[in-house]
Amino acid sequence: MDGSIRRGPLDERPMSGKRALGIFNEAVSTINGTTPIVDVPRKIAGFLPILLSEPDLLMEEETLAPENAYSRNTIFECPKAKFSILAMVWSSQCETPIHDHPRWCTMGIYEGKIQEEEFCQKVAGEVELISQRTRREGEVSFLPSKSPNIHRISNVSAKKAITIHIYGGSTTKLGPNVGSIYRLST
C-alpha cells in the first residue's frame, strides 16, 4: 500500500482540538483496558462521531493531500502501544488496494465522502465484492481483528476527503496495519 506517513507534534494543535483528542484518547484507553477485544472497534465507533465534529482537530499540514494518492498522518500514538490515531487524506480519485487488517480498525469520515467496499475471499488471494457504501462526513465504520475484514477505500469524488482511523497497536512499531493484498476474482 502506498500512502506517505507524516507525524506532527500534538502541542501545535489548537486548544479545542487538543482537548477533544485528549478526551477521545482517554475513552479509547478505557475501552481497550475494560472491553473484550472483539467489542473494542464497535465501542470506539460509538465515541468517534464526537471527535469527527471537532473543527480544529487537525493541523493544516495534516490536511494536505498528495497528488493522485493518499497520505497517512499520525496524530496520536498511545504511549503503551495499545492504539494509534491517523488522519488519512485522500486526493480525488485515489484508492487503496483491496486489503485486510491483522488488528482491529475503526474509521470515521472527517471531511468529504469516501466509498468503502467489502469483500469475501473465494479462493486464496482472490475476492468478490459483497457490499459497497458511500460514507459521508460524521459516519463511522469498523472492522474486527479477525476475518472477514477485507475492504477497499476510495475517494470517488472530485474533492479531497479526510478520514480518521483508529488502529489497534502501534503503527510505528507494527507498521500500517495491513495484512494481505487481494485481487478481484475474474
PDB file of C-alpha atoms in Angstrom:
ATOM      1  CA  MET A   1       0.000   0.000   0.000  1.00  0.00           C
ATOM      2  CA  ASP A   2       1.247   3.419  -0.774  1.00  0.00           C
ATOM      3  CA  GLY A   3       0.438   6.414   1.336  1.00  0.00           C
ATOM      4  CA  SER A   4       3.161   8.558   2.789  1.00  0.00           C
ATOM      5  CA  ILE A   5       3.344   8.815   6.567  1.00  0.00           C
ATOM      6  CA  ARG A   6       3.810  12.105   8.403  1.00  0.00           C
ATOM      7  CA  ARG A   7       3.856  12.746  12.115  1.00  0.00           C
ATOM      8  CA  GLY A   8       3.029  16.087  13.735  1.00  0.00           C
ATOM      9  CA  PRO A   9       3.556  17.288  17.316  1.00  0.00           C
ATOM     10  CA  LEU A  10       0.398  17.379  19.432  1.00  0.00           C
ATOM     11  CA  ASP A  11       1.258  20.683  21.147  1.00  0.00           C
ATOM     12  CA  GLU A  12       0.898  22.693  17.899  1.00  0.00           C
ATOM     13  CA  ARG A  13      -2.764  21.678  17.653  1.00  0.00           C
ATOM     14  CA  PRO A  14      -5.395  24.328  18.569  1.00  0.00           C
ATOM     15  CA  MET A  15      -6.623  24.065  22.172  1.00  0.00           C
ATOM     16  CA  SER A  16     -10.098  22.751  21.292  1.00  0.00           C
ATOM     17  CA  GLY A  17      -8.506  20.077  19.069  1.00  0.00           C
ATOM     18  CA  LYS A  18      -6.108  19.066  21.864  1.00  0.00           C
ATOM     19  CA  ARG A  19      -8.992  18.864  24.320  1.00  0.00           C
ATOM     20  CA  ALA A  20     -11.172  16.758  22.001  1.00  0.00           C
ATOM     21  CA  LEU A  21      -8.273  14.436  21.195  1.00  0.00           C
ATOM     22  CA  GLY A  22      -7.410  14.086  24.895  1.00  0.00           C
ATOM     23  CA  ILE A  23     -10.982  13.172  25.851  1.00  0.00           C
ATOM     24  CA  PHE A  24     -11.202  10.696  22.965  1.00  0.00           C
ATOM     25  CA  ASN A  25      -7.830   9.127  23.886  1.00  0.00           C
ATOM     26  CA  GLU A  26      -8.994   8.603  27.467  1.00  0.00           C
ATOM     27  CA  ALA A  27     -12.180   6.909  26.235  1.00  0.00           C
ATOM     28  CA  VAL A  28     -10.230   4.639  23.860  1.00  0.00           C
ATOM     29  CA  SER A  29      -7.742   3.761  26.621  1.00  0.00           C
ATOM     30  CA  THR A  30     -10.599   2.838  28.958  1.00  0.00           C
ATOM     31  CA  ILE A  31     -12.324   0.775  26.262  1.00  0.00           C
ATOM     32  CA  ASN A  32      -9.039  -1.010  25.484  1.00  0.00           C
ATOM     33  CA  GLY A  33      -8.492  -1.818  29.152  1.00  0.00           C
ATOM     34  CA  THR A  34     -12.006  -2.967  30.046  1.00  0.00           C
ATOM     35  CA  THR A  35     -13.579  -4.452  26.913  1.00  0.00           C
ATOM     36  CA  PRO A  36     -13.088  -7.836  25.230  1.00  0.00           C
ATOM     37  CA  ILE A  37     -11.029  -7.297  22.051  1.00  0.00           C
ATOM     38  CA  VAL A  38     -13.913  -8.420  19.803  1.00  0.00           C
ATOM     39  CA  ASP A  39     -16.031  -5.487  21.057  1.00  0.00           C
ATOM     40  CA  VAL A  40     -13.333  -2.766  21.043  1.00  0.00           C
ATOM     41  CA  PRO A  41     -13.790  -1.449  17.453  1.00  0.00           C
ATOM     42  CA  ARG A  42     -17.590  -1.206  17.811  1.00  0.00           C
ATOM     43  CA  LYS A  43     -17.350   0.631  21.138  1.00  0.00           C
ATOM     44  CA  ILE A  44     -14.761   3.074  19.786  1.00  0.00           C
ATOM     45  CA  ALA A  45     -17.065   3.704  16.802  1.00  0.00           C
ATOM     46  CA  GLY A  46     -19.656   4.934  19.302  1.00  0.00           C
ATOM     47  CA  PHE A  47     -17.294   7.701  20.510  1.00  0.00           C
ATOM     48  CA  LEU A  48     -15.777   8.640  17.157  1.00  0.00           C
ATOM     49  CA  PRO A  49     -18.570  10.997  15.909  1.00  0.00           C
ATOM     50  CA  ILE A  50     -17.751  13.396  18.770  1.00  0.00           C
ATOM     51  CA  LEU A  51     -14.134  13.616  17.588  1.00  0.00           C
ATOM     52  CA  LEU A  52     -15.218  13.965  13.952  1.00  0.00           C
ATOM     53  CA  SER A  53     -17.325  17.019  14.842  1.00  0.00           C
ATOM     54  CA  GLU A  54     -14.296  18.967  16.187  1.00  0.00           C
ATOM     55  CA  PRO A  55     -13.452  21.614  13.530  1.00  0.00           C
ATOM     56  CA  ASP A  56      -9.952  22.247  14.975  1.00  0.00           C
ATOM     57  CA  LEU A  57      -8.906  18.607  15.311  1.00  0.00           C
ATOM     58  CA  LEU A  58      -6.246  18.660  12.583  1.00  0.00           C
ATOM     59  CA  MET A  59      -3.320  20.953  11.937  1.00  0.00           C
ATOM     60  CA  GLU A  60      -3.020  22.392   8.437  1.00  0.00           C
ATOM     61  CA  GLU A  61      -0.196  20.047   7.396  1.00  0.00           C
ATOM     62  CA  GLU A  62      -2.370  17.058   8.412  1.00  0.00           C
ATOM     63  CA  THR A  63      -4.987  18.085   5.830  1.00  0.00           C
ATOM     64  CA  LEU A  64      -2.772  18.140   2.749  1.00  0.00           C
ATOM     65  CA  ALA A  65      -3.332  15.506   0.072  1.00  0.00           C
ATOM     66  CA  PRO A  66      -0.579  14.355  -2.249  1.00  0.00           C
ATOM     67  CA  GLU A  67      -1.474  14.384  -5.929  1.00  0.00           C
ATOM     68  CA  ASN A  68      -3.132  11.138  -7.093  1.00  0.00           C
ATOM     69  CA  ALA A  69      -2.536   9.400  -3.753  1.00  0.00           C
ATOM     70  CA  TYR A  70      -3.340   9.493  -0.065  1.00  0.00           C
ATOM     71  CA  SER A  71      -1.272  10.356   2.997  1.00  0.00           C
ATOM     72  CA  ARG A  72      -1.257   8.742   6.429  1.00  0.00           C
ATOM     73  CA  ASN A  73      -0.650  11.291   9.192  1.00  0.00           C
ATOM     74  CA  THR A  74      -0.170  10.033  12.737  1.00  0.00           C
ATOM     75  CA  ILE A  75      -1.998  12.398  15.080  1.00  0.00           C
ATOM     76  CA  PHE A  76      -1.629  10.306  18.247  1.00  0.00           C
ATOM     77  CA  GLU A  77       0.036   7.104  19.339  1.00  0.00           C
ATOM     78  CA  CYS A  78      -0.724   5.563  22.720  1.00  0.00           C
ATOM     79  CA  PRO A  79       2.450   5.561  24.852  1.00  0.00           C
ATOM     80  CA  LYS A  80       1.636   1.957  25.849  1.00  0.00           C
ATOM     81  CA  ALA A  81       1.339   0.951  22.149  1.00  0.00           C
ATOM     82  CA  LYS A  82      -2.344  -0.023  22.562  1.00  0.00           C
ATOM     83  CA  PHE A  83      -3.697   2.096  19.680  1.00  0.00           C
ATOM     84  CA  SER A  84      -2.804   4.699  17.051  1.00  0.00           C
ATOM     85  CA  ILE A  85      -4.881   7.510  15.540  1.00  0.00           C
ATOM     86  CA  LEU A  86      -4.203   8.588  11.972  1.00  0.00           C
ATOM     87  CA  ALA A  87      -5.685  11.187   9.658  1.00  0.00           C
ATOM     88  CA  MET A  88      -5.725   9.869   6.113  1.00  0.00           C
ATOM     89  CA  VAL A  89      -6.035  12.500   3.397  1.00  0.00           C
ATOM     90  CA  TRP A  90      -7.336  11.305   0.033  1.00  0.00           C
ATOM     91  CA  SER A  91      -6.822  13.186  -3.201  1.00  0.00           C
ATOM     92  CA  SER A  92      -9.593  12.907  -5.759  1.00  0.00           C
ATOM     93  CA  GLN A  93      -9.973   9.514  -7.429  1.00  0.00           C
ATOM     94  CA  CYS A  94      -7.381   7.623  -5.338  1.00  0.00           C
ATOM     95  CA  GLU A  95      -7.932   4.295  -3.611  1.00  0.00           C
ATOM     96  CA  THR A  96      -6.257   1.641  -1.540  1.00  0.00           C
ATOM     97  CA  PRO A  97      -5.648  -1.824  -2.898  1.00  0.00           C
ATOM     98  CA  ILE A  98      -8.072  -4.475  -1.646  1.00  0.00           C
ATOM     99  CA  HIS A  99      -6.612  -5.446   1.730  1.00  0.00           C
ATOM    100  CA  ASP A 100      -7.267  -6.814   5.190  1.00  0.00           C
ATOM    101  CA  HIS A 101      -6.089  -5.818   8.664  1.00  0.00           C
ATOM    102  CA  PRO A 102      -4.321  -8.079  11.177  1.00  0.00           C
ATOM    103  CA  ARG A 103      -5.538  -5.833  14.023  1.00  0.00           C
ATOM    104  CA  TRP A 104      -8.832  -4.047  14.578  1.00  0.00           C
ATOM    105  CA  CYS A 105      -9.692  -0.773  12.875  1.00  0.00           C
ATOM    106  CA  THR A 106     -12.304   1.944  13.349  1.00  0.00           C
ATOM    107  CA  MET A 107     -12.740   4.695  10.753  1.00  0.00           C
ATOM    108  CA  GLY A 108     -14.755   7.902  10.509  1.00  0.00           C
ATOM    109  CA  ILE A 109     -15.236  10.491   7.783  1.00  0.00           C
ATOM    110  CA  TYR A 110     -13.924  13.899   8.876  1.00  0.00           C
ATOM    111  CA  GLU A 111     -14.291  15.762   5.581  1.00  0.00           C
ATOM    112  CA  GLY A 112     -15.819  14.898   2.212  1.00  0.00           C
ATOM    113  CA  LYS A 113     -17.022  11.436   1.353  1.00  0.00           C
ATOM    114  CA  ILE A 114     -15.434   8.097   0.557  1.00  0.00           C
ATOM    115  CA  GLN A 115     -16.584   4.787  -0.826  1.00  0.00           C
ATOM    116  CA  GLU A 116     -15.948   1.635   1.183  1.00  0.00           C
ATOM    117  CA  GLU A 117     -16.233  -1.758  -0.462  1.00  0.00           C
ATOM    118  CA  GLU A 118     -16.250  -5.028   1.487  1.00  0.00           C
ATOM    119  CA  PHE A 119     -15.179  -8.349   0.021  1.00  0.00           C
ATOM    120  CA  CYS A 120     -15.196 -12.049   0.826  1.00  0.00           C
ATOM    121  CA  GLN A 121     -12.456 -14.433  -0.167  1.00  0.00           C
ATOM    122  CA  LYS A 122     -13.386 -17.029  -2.814  1.00  0.00           C
ATOM    123  CA  VAL A 123     -10.019 -18.742  -3.232  1.00  0.00           C
ATOM    124  CA  ALA A 124      -6.607 -17.901  -1.807  1.00  0.00           C
ATOM    125  CA  GLY A 125      -5.749 -14.309  -2.741  1.00  0.00           C
ATOM    126  CA  GLU A 126      -8.947 -13.693  -4.748  1.00  0.00           C
ATOM    127  CA  VAL A 127     -12.065 -11.940  -3.511  1.00  0.00           C
ATOM    128  CA  GLU A 128     -15.507 -10.944  -4.679  1.00  0.00           C
ATOM    129  CA  LEU A 129     -17.422  -7.789  -3.804  1.00  0.00           C
ATOM    130  CA  ILE A 130     -20.190  -8.255  -1.228  1.00  0.00           C
ATOM    131  CA  SER A 131     -21.109  -4.637  -0.418  1.00  0.00           C
ATOM    132  CA  GLN A 132     -20.385  -1.071  -1.440  1.00  0.00           C
ATOM    133  CA  ARG A 133     -21.285   2.023   0.525  1.00  0.00           C
ATOM    134  CA  THR A 134     -20.634   5.741   0.239  1.00  0.00           C
ATOM    135  CA  ARG A 135     -19.816   7.226   3.627  1.00  0.00           C
ATOM    136  CA  ARG A 136     -20.193  10.920   4.363  1.00  0.00           C
ATOM    137  CA  GLU A 137     -18.905  13.351   6.994  1.00  0.00           C
ATOM    138  CA  GLY A 138     -19.596  12.116  10.505  1.00  0.00           C
ATOM    139  CA  GLU A 139     -20.238   8.484   9.518  1.00  0.00           C
ATOM    140  CA  VAL A 140     -18.174   5.677  11.030  1.00  0.00           C
ATOM    141  CA  SER A 141     -17.386   2.058  10.300  1.00  0.00           C
ATOM    142  CA  PHE A 142     -15.227  -0.576  11.918  1.00  0.00           C
ATOM    143  CA  LEU A 143     -13.531  -3.850  11.112  1.00  0.00           C
ATOM    144  CA  PRO A 144     -12.921  -6.699  13.557  1.00  0.00           C
ATOM    145  CA  SER A 145      -9.453  -8.015  14.312  1.00  0.00           C
ATOM    146  CA  LYS A 146     -10.318 -11.369  12.756  1.00  0.00           C
ATOM    147  CA  SER A 147     -11.639 -12.349   9.331  1.00  0.00           C
ATOM    148  CA  PRO A 148     -13.602 -11.341   7.413  1.00  0.00           C
ATOM    149  CA  ASN A 149     -12.281  -7.812   7.271  1.00  0.00           C
ATOM    150  CA  ILE A 150     -11.302  -7.378   3.630  1.00  0.00           C
ATOM    151  CA  HIS A 151     -12.064  -3.963   2.155  1.00  0.00           C
ATOM    152  CA  ARG A 152     -11.025  -1.133  -0.160  1.00  0.00           C
ATOM    153  CA  ILE A 153     -11.409   2.590   0.455  1.00  0.00           C
ATOM    154  CA  SER A 154     -11.754   5.026  -2.464  1.00  0.00           C
ATOM    155  CA  ASN A 155     -12.285   8.727  -2.891  1.00  0.00           C
ATOM    156  CA  VAL A 156     -14.533   8.681  -5.953  1.00  0.00           C
ATOM    157  CA  SER A 157     -15.398  12.384  -5.651  1.00  0.00           C
ATOM    158  CA  ALA A 158     -13.753  15.358  -7.338  1.00  0.00           C
ATOM    159  CA  LYS A 159     -12.741  16.831  -3.938  1.00  0.00           C
ATOM    160  CA  LYS A 160     -10.262  15.883  -1.242  1.00  0.00           C
ATOM    161  CA  ALA A 161     -11.520  13.679   1.601  1.00  0.00           C
ATOM    162  CA  ILE A 162     -10.165  13.136   5.123  1.00  0.00           C
ATOM    163  CA  THR A 163     -10.774  10.061   7.268  1.00  0.00           C
ATOM    164  CA  ILE A 164      -9.745   9.408  10.874  1.00  0.00           C
ATOM    165  CA  HIS A 165      -8.560   5.856  11.592  1.00  0.00           C
ATOM    166  CA  ILE A 166      -8.006   4.269  14.984  1.00  0.00           C
ATOM    167  CA  TYR A 167      -5.914   1.101  14.754  1.00  0.00           C
ATOM    168  CA  GLY A 168      -5.150  -1.481  17.398  1.00  0.00           C
ATOM    169  CA  GLY A 169      -1.459  -1.396  18.343  1.00  0.00           C
ATOM    170  CA  SER A 170       1.345   0.960  17.432  1.00  0.00           C
ATOM    171  CA  THR A 171       1.666   1.804  13.750  1.00  0.00           C
ATOM    172  CA  THR A 172       5.217   2.975  14.485  1.00  0.00           C
ATOM    173  CA  LYS A 173       6.235  -0.411  15.883  1.00  0.00           C
ATOM    174  CA  LEU A 174       3.943  -2.722  13.882  1.00  0.00           C
ATOM    175  CA  GLY A 175       3.569  -0.884  10.583  1.00  0.00           C
ATOM    176  CA  PRO A 176       0.432   0.342   8.814  1.00  0.00           C
ATOM    177  CA  ASN A 177      -1.937  -2.458   9.973  1.00  0.00           C
ATOM    178  CA  VAL A 178      -2.194  -4.030   6.529  1.00  0.00           C
ATOM    179  CA  GLY A 179      -2.140  -7.821   6.324  1.00  0.00           C
ATOM    180  CA  SER A 180      -2.682  -9.213   2.854  1.00  0.00           C
ATOM    181  CA  ILE A 181      -3.410  -7.620  -0.518  1.00  0.00           C
ATOM    182  CA  TYR A 182      -6.072  -9.316  -2.674  1.00  0.00           C
ATOM    183  CA  ARG A 183      -7.255  -9.272  -6.290  1.00  0.00           C
ATOM    184  CA  LEU A 184     -10.792  -9.471  -7.636  1.00  0.00           C
ATOM    185  CA  SER A 185     -11.971 -12.836  -8.892  1.00  0.00           C
ATOM    186  CA  THR A 186     -12.448 -12.984 -12.622  1.00  0.00           C
TER     187      THR A 186
END
